[in-house]
CSV table of C-alpha atoms in Angstrom, one decimal:
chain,number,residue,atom,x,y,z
H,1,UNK,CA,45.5,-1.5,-34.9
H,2,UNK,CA,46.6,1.8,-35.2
H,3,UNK,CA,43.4,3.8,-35.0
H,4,UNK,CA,42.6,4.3,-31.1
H,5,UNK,CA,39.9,6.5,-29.8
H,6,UNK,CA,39.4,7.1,-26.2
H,7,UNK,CA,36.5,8.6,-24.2
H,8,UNK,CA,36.6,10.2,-20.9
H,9,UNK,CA,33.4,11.9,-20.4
H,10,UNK,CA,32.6,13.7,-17.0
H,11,UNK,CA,35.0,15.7,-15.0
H,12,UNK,CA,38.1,17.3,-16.2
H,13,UNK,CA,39.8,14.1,-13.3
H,14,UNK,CA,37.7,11.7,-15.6
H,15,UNK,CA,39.0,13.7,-19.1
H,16,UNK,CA,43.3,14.1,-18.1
H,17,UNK,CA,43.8,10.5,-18.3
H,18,UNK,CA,42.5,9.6,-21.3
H,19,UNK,CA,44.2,12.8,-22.7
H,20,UNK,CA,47.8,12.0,-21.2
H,21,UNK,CA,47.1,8.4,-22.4
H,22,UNK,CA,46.4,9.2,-25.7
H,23,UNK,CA,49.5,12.0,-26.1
H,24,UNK,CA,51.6,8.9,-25.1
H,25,UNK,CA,50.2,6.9,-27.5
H,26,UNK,CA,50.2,9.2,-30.3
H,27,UNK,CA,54.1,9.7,-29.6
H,28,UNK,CA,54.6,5.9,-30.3
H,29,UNK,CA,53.0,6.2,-33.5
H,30,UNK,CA,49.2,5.9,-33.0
H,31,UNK,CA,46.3,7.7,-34.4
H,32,UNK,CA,44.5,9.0,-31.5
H,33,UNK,CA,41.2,11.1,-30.7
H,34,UNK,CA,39.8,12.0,-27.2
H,35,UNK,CA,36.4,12.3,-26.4
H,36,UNK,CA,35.3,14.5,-24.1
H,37,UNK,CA,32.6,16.8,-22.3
H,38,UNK,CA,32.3,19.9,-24.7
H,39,UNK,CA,33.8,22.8,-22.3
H,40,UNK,CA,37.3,20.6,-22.0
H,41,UNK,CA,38.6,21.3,-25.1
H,42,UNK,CA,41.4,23.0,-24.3
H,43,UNK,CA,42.7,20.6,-22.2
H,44,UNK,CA,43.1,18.6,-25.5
H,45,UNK,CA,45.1,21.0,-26.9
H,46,UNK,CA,47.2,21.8,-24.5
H,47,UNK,CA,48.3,18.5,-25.0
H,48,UNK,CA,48.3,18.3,-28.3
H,49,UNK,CA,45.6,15.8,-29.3
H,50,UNK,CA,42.8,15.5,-31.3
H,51,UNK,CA,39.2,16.2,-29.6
H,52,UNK,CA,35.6,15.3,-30.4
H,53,UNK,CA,33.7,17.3,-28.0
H,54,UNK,CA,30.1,15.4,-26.9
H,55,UNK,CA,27.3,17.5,-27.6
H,56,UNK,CA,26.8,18.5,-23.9
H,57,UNK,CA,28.6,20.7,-21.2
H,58,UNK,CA,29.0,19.0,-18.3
H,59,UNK,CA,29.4,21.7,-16.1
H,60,UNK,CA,26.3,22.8,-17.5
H,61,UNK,CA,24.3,19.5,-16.4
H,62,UNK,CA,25.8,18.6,-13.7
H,63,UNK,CA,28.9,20.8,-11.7
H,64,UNK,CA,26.9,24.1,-12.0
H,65,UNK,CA,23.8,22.4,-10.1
H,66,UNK,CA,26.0,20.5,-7.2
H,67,UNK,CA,25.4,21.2,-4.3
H,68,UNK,CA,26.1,20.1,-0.7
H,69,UNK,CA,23.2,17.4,0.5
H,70,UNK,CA,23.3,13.4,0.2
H,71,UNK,CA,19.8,13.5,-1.3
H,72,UNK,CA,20.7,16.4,-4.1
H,73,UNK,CA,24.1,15.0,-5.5
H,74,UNK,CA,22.3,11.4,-5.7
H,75,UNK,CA,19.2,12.8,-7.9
H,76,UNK,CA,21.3,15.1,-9.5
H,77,UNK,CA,23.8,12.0,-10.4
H,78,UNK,CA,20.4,10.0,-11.8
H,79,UNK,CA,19.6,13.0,-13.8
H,80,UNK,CA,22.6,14.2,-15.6
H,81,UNK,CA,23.6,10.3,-16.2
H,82,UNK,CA,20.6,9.9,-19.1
H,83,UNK,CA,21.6,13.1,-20.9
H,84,UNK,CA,25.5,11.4,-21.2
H,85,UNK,CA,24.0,8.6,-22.8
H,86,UNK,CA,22.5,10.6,-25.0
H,87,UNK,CA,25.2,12.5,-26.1
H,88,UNK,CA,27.4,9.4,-25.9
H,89,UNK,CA,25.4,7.7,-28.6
H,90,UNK,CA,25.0,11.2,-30.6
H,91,UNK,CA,28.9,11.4,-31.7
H,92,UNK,CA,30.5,8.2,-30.8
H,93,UNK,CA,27.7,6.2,-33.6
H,94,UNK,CA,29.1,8.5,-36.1
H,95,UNK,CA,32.9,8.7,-35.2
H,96,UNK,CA,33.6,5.0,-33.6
H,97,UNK,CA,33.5,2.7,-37.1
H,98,UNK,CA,36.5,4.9,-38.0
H,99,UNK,CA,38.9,3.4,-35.2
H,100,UNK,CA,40.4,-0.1,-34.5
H,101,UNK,CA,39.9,0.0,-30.8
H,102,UNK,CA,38.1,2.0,-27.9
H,103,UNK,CA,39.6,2.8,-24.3
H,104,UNK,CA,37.1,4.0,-21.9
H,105,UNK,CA,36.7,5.5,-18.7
H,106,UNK,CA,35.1,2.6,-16.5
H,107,UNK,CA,32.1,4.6,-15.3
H,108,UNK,CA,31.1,5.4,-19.0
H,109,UNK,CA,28.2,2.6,-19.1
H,110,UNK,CA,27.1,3.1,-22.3
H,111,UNK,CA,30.3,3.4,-24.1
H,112,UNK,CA,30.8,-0.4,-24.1
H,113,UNK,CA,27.4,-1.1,-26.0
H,114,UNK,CA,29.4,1.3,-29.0
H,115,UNK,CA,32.0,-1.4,-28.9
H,116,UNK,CA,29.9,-4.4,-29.0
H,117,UNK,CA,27.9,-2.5,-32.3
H,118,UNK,CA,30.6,-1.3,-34.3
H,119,UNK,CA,33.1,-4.8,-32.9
H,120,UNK,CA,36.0,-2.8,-31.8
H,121,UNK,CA,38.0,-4.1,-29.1
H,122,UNK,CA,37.0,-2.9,-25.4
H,123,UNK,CA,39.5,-1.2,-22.6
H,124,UNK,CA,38.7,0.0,-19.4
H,125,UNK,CA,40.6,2.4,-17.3
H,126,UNK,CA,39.3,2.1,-13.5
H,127,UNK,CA,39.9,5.4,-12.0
H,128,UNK,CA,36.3,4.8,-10.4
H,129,UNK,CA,34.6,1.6,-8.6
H,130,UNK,CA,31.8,0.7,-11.5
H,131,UNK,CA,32.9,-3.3,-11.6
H,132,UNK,CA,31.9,-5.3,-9.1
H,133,UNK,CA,33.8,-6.5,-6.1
H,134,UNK,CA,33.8,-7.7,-2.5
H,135,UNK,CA,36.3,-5.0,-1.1
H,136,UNK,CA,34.8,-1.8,-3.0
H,137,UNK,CA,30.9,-0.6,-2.5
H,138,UNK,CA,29.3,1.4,-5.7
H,139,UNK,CA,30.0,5.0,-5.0
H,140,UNK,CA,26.4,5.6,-3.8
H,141,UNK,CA,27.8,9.4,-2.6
H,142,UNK,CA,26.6,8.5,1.0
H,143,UNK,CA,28.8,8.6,4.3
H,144,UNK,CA,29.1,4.7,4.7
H,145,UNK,CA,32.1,3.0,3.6
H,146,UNK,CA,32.7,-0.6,4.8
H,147,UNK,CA,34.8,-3.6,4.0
H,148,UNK,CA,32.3,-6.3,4.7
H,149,UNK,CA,32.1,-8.4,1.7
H,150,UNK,CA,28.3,-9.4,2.5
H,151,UNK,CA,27.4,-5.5,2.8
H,152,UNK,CA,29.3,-4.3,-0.4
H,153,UNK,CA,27.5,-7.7,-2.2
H,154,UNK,CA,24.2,-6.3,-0.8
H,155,UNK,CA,25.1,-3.3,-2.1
H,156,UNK,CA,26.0,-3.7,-5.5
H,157,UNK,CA,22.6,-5.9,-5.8
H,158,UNK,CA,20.4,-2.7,-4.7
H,159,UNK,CA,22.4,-0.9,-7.1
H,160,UNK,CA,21.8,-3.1,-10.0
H,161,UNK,CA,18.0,-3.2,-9.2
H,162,UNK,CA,18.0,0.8,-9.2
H,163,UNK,CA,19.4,1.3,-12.0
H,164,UNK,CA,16.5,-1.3,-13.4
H,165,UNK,CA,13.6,-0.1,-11.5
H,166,UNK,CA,13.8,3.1,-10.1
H,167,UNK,CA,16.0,4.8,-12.1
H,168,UNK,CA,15.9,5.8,-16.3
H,169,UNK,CA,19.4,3.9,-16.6
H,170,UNK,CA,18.5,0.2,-18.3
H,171,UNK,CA,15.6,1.7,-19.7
H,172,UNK,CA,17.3,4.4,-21.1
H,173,UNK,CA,20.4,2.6,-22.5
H,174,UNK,CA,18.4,-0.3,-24.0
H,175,UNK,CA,16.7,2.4,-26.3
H,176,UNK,CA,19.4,3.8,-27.9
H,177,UNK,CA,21.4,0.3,-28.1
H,178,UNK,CA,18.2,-0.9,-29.8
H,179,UNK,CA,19.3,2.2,-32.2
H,180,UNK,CA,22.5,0.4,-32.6
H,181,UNK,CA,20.7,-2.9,-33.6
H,182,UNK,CA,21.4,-4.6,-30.3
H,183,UNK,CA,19.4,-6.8,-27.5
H,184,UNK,CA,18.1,-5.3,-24.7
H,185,UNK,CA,20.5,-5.7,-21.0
H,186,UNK,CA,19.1,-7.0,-18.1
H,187,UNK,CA,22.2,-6.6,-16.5
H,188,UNK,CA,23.4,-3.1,-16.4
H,189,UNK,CA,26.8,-3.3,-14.2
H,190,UNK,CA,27.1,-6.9,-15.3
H,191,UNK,CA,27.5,-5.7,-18.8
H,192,UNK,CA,29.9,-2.8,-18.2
H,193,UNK,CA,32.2,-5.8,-16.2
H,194,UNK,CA,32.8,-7.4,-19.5
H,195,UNK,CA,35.7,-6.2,-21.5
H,196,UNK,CA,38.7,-7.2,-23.3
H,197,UNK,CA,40.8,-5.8,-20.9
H,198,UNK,CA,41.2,-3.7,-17.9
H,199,UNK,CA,43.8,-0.8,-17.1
H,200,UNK,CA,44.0,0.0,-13.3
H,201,UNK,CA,44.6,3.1,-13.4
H,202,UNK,CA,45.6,3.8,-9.9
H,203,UNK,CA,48.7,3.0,-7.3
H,204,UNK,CA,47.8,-0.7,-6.7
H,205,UNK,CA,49.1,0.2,-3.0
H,206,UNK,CA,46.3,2.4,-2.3
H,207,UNK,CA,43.7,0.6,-4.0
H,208,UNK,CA,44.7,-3.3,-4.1
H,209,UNK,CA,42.7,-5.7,-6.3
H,210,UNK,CA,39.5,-8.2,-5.3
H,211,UNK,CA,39.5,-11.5,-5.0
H,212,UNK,CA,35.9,-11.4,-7.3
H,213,UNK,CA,38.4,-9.9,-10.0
H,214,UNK,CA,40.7,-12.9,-10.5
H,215,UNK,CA,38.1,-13.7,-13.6
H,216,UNK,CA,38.8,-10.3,-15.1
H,217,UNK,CA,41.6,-9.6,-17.4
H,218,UNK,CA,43.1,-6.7,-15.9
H,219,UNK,CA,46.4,-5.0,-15.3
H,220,UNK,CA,48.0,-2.2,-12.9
H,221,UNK,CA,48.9,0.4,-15.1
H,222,UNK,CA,49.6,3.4,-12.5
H,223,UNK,CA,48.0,6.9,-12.2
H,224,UNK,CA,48.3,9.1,-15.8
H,225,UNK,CA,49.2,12.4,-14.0
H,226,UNK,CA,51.0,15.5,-15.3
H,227,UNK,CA,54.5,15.2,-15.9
H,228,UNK,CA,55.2,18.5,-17.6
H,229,UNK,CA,57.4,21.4,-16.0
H,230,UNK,CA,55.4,24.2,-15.2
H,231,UNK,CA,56.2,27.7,-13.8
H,232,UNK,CA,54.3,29.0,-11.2
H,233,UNK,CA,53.4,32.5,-10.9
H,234,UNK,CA,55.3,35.3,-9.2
H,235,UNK,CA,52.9,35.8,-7.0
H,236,UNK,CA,52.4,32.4,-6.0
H,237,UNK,CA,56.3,31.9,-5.6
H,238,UNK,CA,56.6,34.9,-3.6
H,239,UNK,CA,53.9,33.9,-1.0
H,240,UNK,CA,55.3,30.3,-0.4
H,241,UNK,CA,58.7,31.6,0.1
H,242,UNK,CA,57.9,34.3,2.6
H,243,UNK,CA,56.9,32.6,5.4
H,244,UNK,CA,56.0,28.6,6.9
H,245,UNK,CA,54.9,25.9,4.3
H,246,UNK,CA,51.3,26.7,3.4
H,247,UNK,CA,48.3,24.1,3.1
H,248,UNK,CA,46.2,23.7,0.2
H,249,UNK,CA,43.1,24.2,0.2
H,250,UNK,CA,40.7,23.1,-2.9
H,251,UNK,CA,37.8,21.2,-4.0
H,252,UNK,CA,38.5,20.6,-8.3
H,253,UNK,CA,35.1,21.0,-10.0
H,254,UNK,CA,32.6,20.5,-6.7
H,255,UNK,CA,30.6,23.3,-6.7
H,256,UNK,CA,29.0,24.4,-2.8
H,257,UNK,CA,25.6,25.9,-2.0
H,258,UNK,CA,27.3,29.2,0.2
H,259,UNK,CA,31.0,29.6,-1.2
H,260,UNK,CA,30.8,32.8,1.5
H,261,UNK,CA,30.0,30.7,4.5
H,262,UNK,CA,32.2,27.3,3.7
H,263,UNK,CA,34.9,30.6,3.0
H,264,UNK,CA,34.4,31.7,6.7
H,265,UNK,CA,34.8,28.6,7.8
H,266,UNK,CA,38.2,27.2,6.1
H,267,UNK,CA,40.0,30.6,6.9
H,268,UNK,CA,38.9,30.6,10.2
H,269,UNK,CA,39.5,26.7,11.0
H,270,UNK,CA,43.2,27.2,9.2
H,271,UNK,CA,43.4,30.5,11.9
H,272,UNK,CA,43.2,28.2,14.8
H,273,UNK,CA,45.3,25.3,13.7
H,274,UNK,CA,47.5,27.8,12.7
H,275,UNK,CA,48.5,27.3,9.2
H,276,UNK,CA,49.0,29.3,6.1
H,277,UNK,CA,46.6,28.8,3.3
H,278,UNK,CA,46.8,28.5,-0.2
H,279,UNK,CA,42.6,28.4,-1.4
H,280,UNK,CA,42.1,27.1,-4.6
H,281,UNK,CA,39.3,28.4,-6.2
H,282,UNK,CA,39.3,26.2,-9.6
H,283,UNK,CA,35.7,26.9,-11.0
H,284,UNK,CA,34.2,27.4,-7.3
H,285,UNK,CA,32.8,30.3,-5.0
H,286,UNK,CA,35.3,30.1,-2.4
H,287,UNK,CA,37.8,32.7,-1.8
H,288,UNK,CA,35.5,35.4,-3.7
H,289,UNK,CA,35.9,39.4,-2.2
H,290,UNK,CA,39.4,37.8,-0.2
H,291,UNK,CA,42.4,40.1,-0.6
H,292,UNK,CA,45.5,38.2,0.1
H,293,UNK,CA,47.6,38.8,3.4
H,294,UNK,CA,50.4,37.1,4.6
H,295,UNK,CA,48.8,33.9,5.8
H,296,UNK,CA,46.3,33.1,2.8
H,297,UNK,CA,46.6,33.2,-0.9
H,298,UNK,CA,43.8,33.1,-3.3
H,299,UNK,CA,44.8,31.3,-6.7
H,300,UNK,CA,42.6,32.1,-9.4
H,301,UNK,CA,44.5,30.6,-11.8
H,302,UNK,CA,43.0,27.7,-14.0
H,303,UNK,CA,44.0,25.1,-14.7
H,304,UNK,CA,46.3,24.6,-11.8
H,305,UNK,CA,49.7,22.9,-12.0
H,306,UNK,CA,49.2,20.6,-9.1
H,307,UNK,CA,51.8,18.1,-9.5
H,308,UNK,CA,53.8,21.0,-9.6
H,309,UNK,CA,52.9,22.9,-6.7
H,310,UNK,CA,52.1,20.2,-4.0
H,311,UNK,CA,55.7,19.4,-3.7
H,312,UNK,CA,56.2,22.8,-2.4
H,313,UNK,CA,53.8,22.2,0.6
H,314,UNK,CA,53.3,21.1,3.9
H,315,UNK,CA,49.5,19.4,3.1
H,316,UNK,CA,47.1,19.6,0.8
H,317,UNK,CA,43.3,19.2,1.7
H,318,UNK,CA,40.8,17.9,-1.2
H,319,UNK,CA,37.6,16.7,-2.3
H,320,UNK,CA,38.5,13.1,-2.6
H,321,UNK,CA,38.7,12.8,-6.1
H,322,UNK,CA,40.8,9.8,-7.7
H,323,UNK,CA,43.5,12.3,-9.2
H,324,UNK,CA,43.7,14.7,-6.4
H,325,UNK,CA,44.9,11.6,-3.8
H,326,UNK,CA,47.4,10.5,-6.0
H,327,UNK,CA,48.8,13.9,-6.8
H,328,UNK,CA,49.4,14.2,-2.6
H,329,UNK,CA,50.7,10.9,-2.9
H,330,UNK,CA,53.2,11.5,-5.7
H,331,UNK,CA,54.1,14.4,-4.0
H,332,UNK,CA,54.7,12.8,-0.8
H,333,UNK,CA,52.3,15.1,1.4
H,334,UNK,CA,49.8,14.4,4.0
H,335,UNK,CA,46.4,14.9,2.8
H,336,UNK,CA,43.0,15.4,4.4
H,337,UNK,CA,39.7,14.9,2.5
H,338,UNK,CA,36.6,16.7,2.6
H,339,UNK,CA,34.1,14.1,0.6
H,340,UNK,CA,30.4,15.5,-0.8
H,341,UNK,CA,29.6,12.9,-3.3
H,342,UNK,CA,30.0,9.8,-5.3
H,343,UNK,CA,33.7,7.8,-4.6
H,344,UNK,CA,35.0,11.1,-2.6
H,345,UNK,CA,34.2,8.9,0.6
H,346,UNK,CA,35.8,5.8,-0.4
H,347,UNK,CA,39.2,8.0,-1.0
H,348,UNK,CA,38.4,9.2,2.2
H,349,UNK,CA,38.5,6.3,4.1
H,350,UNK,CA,41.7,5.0,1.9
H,351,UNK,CA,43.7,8.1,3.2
H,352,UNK,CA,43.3,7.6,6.7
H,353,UNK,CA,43.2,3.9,6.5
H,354,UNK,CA,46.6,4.3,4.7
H,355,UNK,CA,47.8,6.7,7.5
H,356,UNK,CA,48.2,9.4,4.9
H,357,UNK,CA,45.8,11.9,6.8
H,358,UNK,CA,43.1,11.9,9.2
H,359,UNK,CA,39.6,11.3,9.0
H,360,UNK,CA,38.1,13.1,6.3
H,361,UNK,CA,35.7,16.2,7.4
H,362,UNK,CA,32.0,15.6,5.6
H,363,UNK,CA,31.6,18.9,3.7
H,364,UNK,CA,27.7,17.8,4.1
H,365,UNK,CA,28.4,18.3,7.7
H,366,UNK,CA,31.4,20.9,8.2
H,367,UNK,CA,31.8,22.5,11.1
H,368,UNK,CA,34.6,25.0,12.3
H,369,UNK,CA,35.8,23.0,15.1
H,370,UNK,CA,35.6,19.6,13.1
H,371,UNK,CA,37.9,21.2,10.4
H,372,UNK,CA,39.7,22.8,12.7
H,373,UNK,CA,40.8,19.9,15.1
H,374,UNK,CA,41.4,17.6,11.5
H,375,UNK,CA,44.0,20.4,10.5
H,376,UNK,CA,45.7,20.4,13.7
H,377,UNK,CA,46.4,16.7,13.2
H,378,UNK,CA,47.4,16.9,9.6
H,379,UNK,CA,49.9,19.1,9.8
H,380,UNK,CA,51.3,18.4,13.3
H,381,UNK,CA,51.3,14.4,13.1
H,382,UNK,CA,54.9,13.0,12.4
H,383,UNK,CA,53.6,9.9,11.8
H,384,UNK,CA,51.1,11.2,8.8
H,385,UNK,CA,54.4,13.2,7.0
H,386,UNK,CA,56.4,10.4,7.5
H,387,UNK,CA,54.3,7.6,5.7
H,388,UNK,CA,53.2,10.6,2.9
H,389,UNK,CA,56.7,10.4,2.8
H,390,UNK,CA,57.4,6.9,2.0
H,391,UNK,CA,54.9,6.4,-0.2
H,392,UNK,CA,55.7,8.9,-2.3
H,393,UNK,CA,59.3,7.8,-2.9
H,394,UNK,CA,57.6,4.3,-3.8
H,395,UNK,CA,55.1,5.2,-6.5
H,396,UNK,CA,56.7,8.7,-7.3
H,397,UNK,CA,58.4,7.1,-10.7
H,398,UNK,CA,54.8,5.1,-11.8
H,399,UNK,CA,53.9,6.7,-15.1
H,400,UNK,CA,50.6,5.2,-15.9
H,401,UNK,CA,50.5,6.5,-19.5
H,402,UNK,CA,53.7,5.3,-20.6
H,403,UNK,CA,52.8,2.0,-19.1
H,404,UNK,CA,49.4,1.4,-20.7
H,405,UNK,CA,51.6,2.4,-24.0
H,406,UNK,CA,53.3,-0.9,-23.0
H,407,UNK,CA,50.9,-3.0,-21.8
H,408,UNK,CA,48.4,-2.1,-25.1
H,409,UNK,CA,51.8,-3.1,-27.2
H,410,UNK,CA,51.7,-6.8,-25.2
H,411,UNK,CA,47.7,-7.1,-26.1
H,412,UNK,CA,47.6,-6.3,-30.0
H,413,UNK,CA,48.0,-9.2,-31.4
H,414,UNK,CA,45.5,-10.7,-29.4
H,415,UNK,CA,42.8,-7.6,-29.7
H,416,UNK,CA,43.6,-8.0,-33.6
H,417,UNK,CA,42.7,-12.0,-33.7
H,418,UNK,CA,39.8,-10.9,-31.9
H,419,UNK,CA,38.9,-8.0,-34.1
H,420,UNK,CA,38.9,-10.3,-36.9
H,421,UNK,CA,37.3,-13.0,-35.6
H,422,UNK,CA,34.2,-10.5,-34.3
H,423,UNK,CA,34.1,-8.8,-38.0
């Protein structure tokens, strides 16, 4: 089973894994291919892999329309999710038959159905809640996170009949898997839950397993994060050596309604906590018409070396993605997060109930002073630098591509027999 293609369709956070996976694998020997939204393609090759783009730009249908506003990101969520599928089914029908096994990203729903057509062996990687459990809600994108198994049960249930009844999603799927010659699903999230196996992708201290998952074949792989030694520019080097460590201050691929007025109000909340500012701009609004000065530093640059420059800082604050909590906590920094849709609220509530941060600060609901009084206690708490600290010296050596290398070595045989057995 030598053949391995992998799909990470969304985000460039939802894209680096499966790219930093599949390098690793193709250095042990494997034929690999990446799968990815259309505008990513360079992160492909800066890595050195091969790259199928899908035929849409994600960006295009779905970063370039968020905006701030519960309501908005959960329609624009339904919307952009039926032209994935599309495109899904579009390349991976014609590409898929020419590998022995496909490892997805967990929130790619339609991806399995391609498995179960063509009988290739299934592998999730959970960077994202989409299988269901008693300890982790669906990332609904809305301000309520809760650890009550009855309300996360209830929740997943009104989720499963959305995606029936009031949304395109089963509807939608069961046409093109009729395409692929299979039954209908009446269970959408039931069906994504089966697999042959499951790769964690994540520090298993910050998000430990279920007790629904004890069913599931699944094993704690780690984070895949950059490893690579970067240089950071002059520029960059010269401001973070010329006076107190600075904060970051970014958002990845969110995209905000006002990038002048959410600009006014992160200089001017880092002004009264006192703290020197590194805004990251990434594909954003933010920071545009600011010159630099001794206290804040626009970075332009993209893509940006993160695991890289985070060691080099006092804090970092972030949207809440999956791969910008665990590049804090491999860095070892206290992090605050500023959620605005889908799981950024569950990472939210891990940082502070981890002691890594504070509360998070709802970018649906910033205010100067909120922001303000958040950065005052993430950079003067003790308590929050001492347990970034600590955790980062435990999970700093976890290398979550090397180790799904290994774990996928342990499976073969048993993916083969199964292969076989299926064709």
């Amino acid at each position: 089973m030598k053949r391995i293609l992998f799909s990470g369709d969304g985000s460039s956070g939802d894209l680096i894994p499966m790219v930093l996976m599949a390098r690793e694998f193709k250095l042990a020997g494997y034929e690999v291919c990446v799968c990815g939204s259309s505008e990513q393609s360079q992160i492909a090759r800066d890595f050195g892999v091969r790259f199928a783009p899908y035929p849409h730009d994600y960006s295009e249908i779905y970063l370039k329309r968020q905006r701030t506003g519960y309501f908005h990101s959960i329609r624009e969520n339904i919307r952009h999710q039926v032209k994935l599928y599309e495109g899904e089914y579009e390349l991976l029908s014609k590409i898929a038959p020419d590998f022995d096994v496909l490892i997805n990203f967990l929130a790619e729903l339609f991806v399995p159905s391609v498995a179960e057509a063509f009988k290739l062996p299934n592998i999730k990687l959970f960077t994202f809640p989409m299988v269901r459990s008693e300890r982790y809600a669906p990332p609904t994108g809305l301000p309520f996170i809760s650890e009550n198994r009855w309300v996360n049960s209830l929740q997943w249930n009104v989720t499963e009949f959305a995606a029936k009844h009031l949304f395109s999603y089963t509807e939608t799927l069961n046409r093109l898997r009729s395409r692929l010659n299979l039954p209908p699903l009446d269970g959408l999230l039931a069906h994504n839950g089966k697999f042959d196996h499951m790769m964690v992708g994540l520090y298993e201290e910050l998000m430990p397993p279920c007790e629904s998952w004890r069913g599931l074949p699944y094993t704690y792989v780690g984070p895949c994060l950059p490893r690579t030694t970067v240089r950071l520019s002059d520029e960059l080097e010269a401001f973070i050596q010329k006076g107190s460590k600075p904060v970051y201050i970014g958002f990845g691929s969110m995209r905000h309604a006002s990038g002048d007025r959410l600009t006014r109000i992160l200089l001017d909340a880092a002004r009264d906590a006192g703290v020197r500012v590194i805004l990251a701009q990434n594909g954003s609004r933010i920071g545009n018409g600011i010159c630099g000065s001794e206290d804040v530093f626009v970075l332009r640059d993209y893509p940006i070396p993160h695991h890289v420059l985070f060691p080099r800082l006092r804090a970092a604050v972030h949207q809440g993605s999956w791969i910008a909590t665990h590049l804090a906590a491999q860095a070892g920094i206290p992090q605050l997060v500023m959620p605005q849709a889908s799981d950024q609220y569950l990472w939210a509530h891990i940082v502070w109930k981890n002691g890594l941060g504070p509360r998070g600060v709802d970018m649906n609901r910033i205010r100067r002073t909120k922001l303000s009084a958040a950065l005052e206690l993430l950079t003067r708490s003790e308590q929050y630098a001492s347990n970034a600290r600590a955790l980062g010296d435990r999970v700093r050596d976890i290398d979550g591509a090397k180790n799904a290398v290994r774990l996928f070595a342990r499976l073969e045989s048993r993916l083969r027999a199964r292969r076989s057995v299926s064709v």
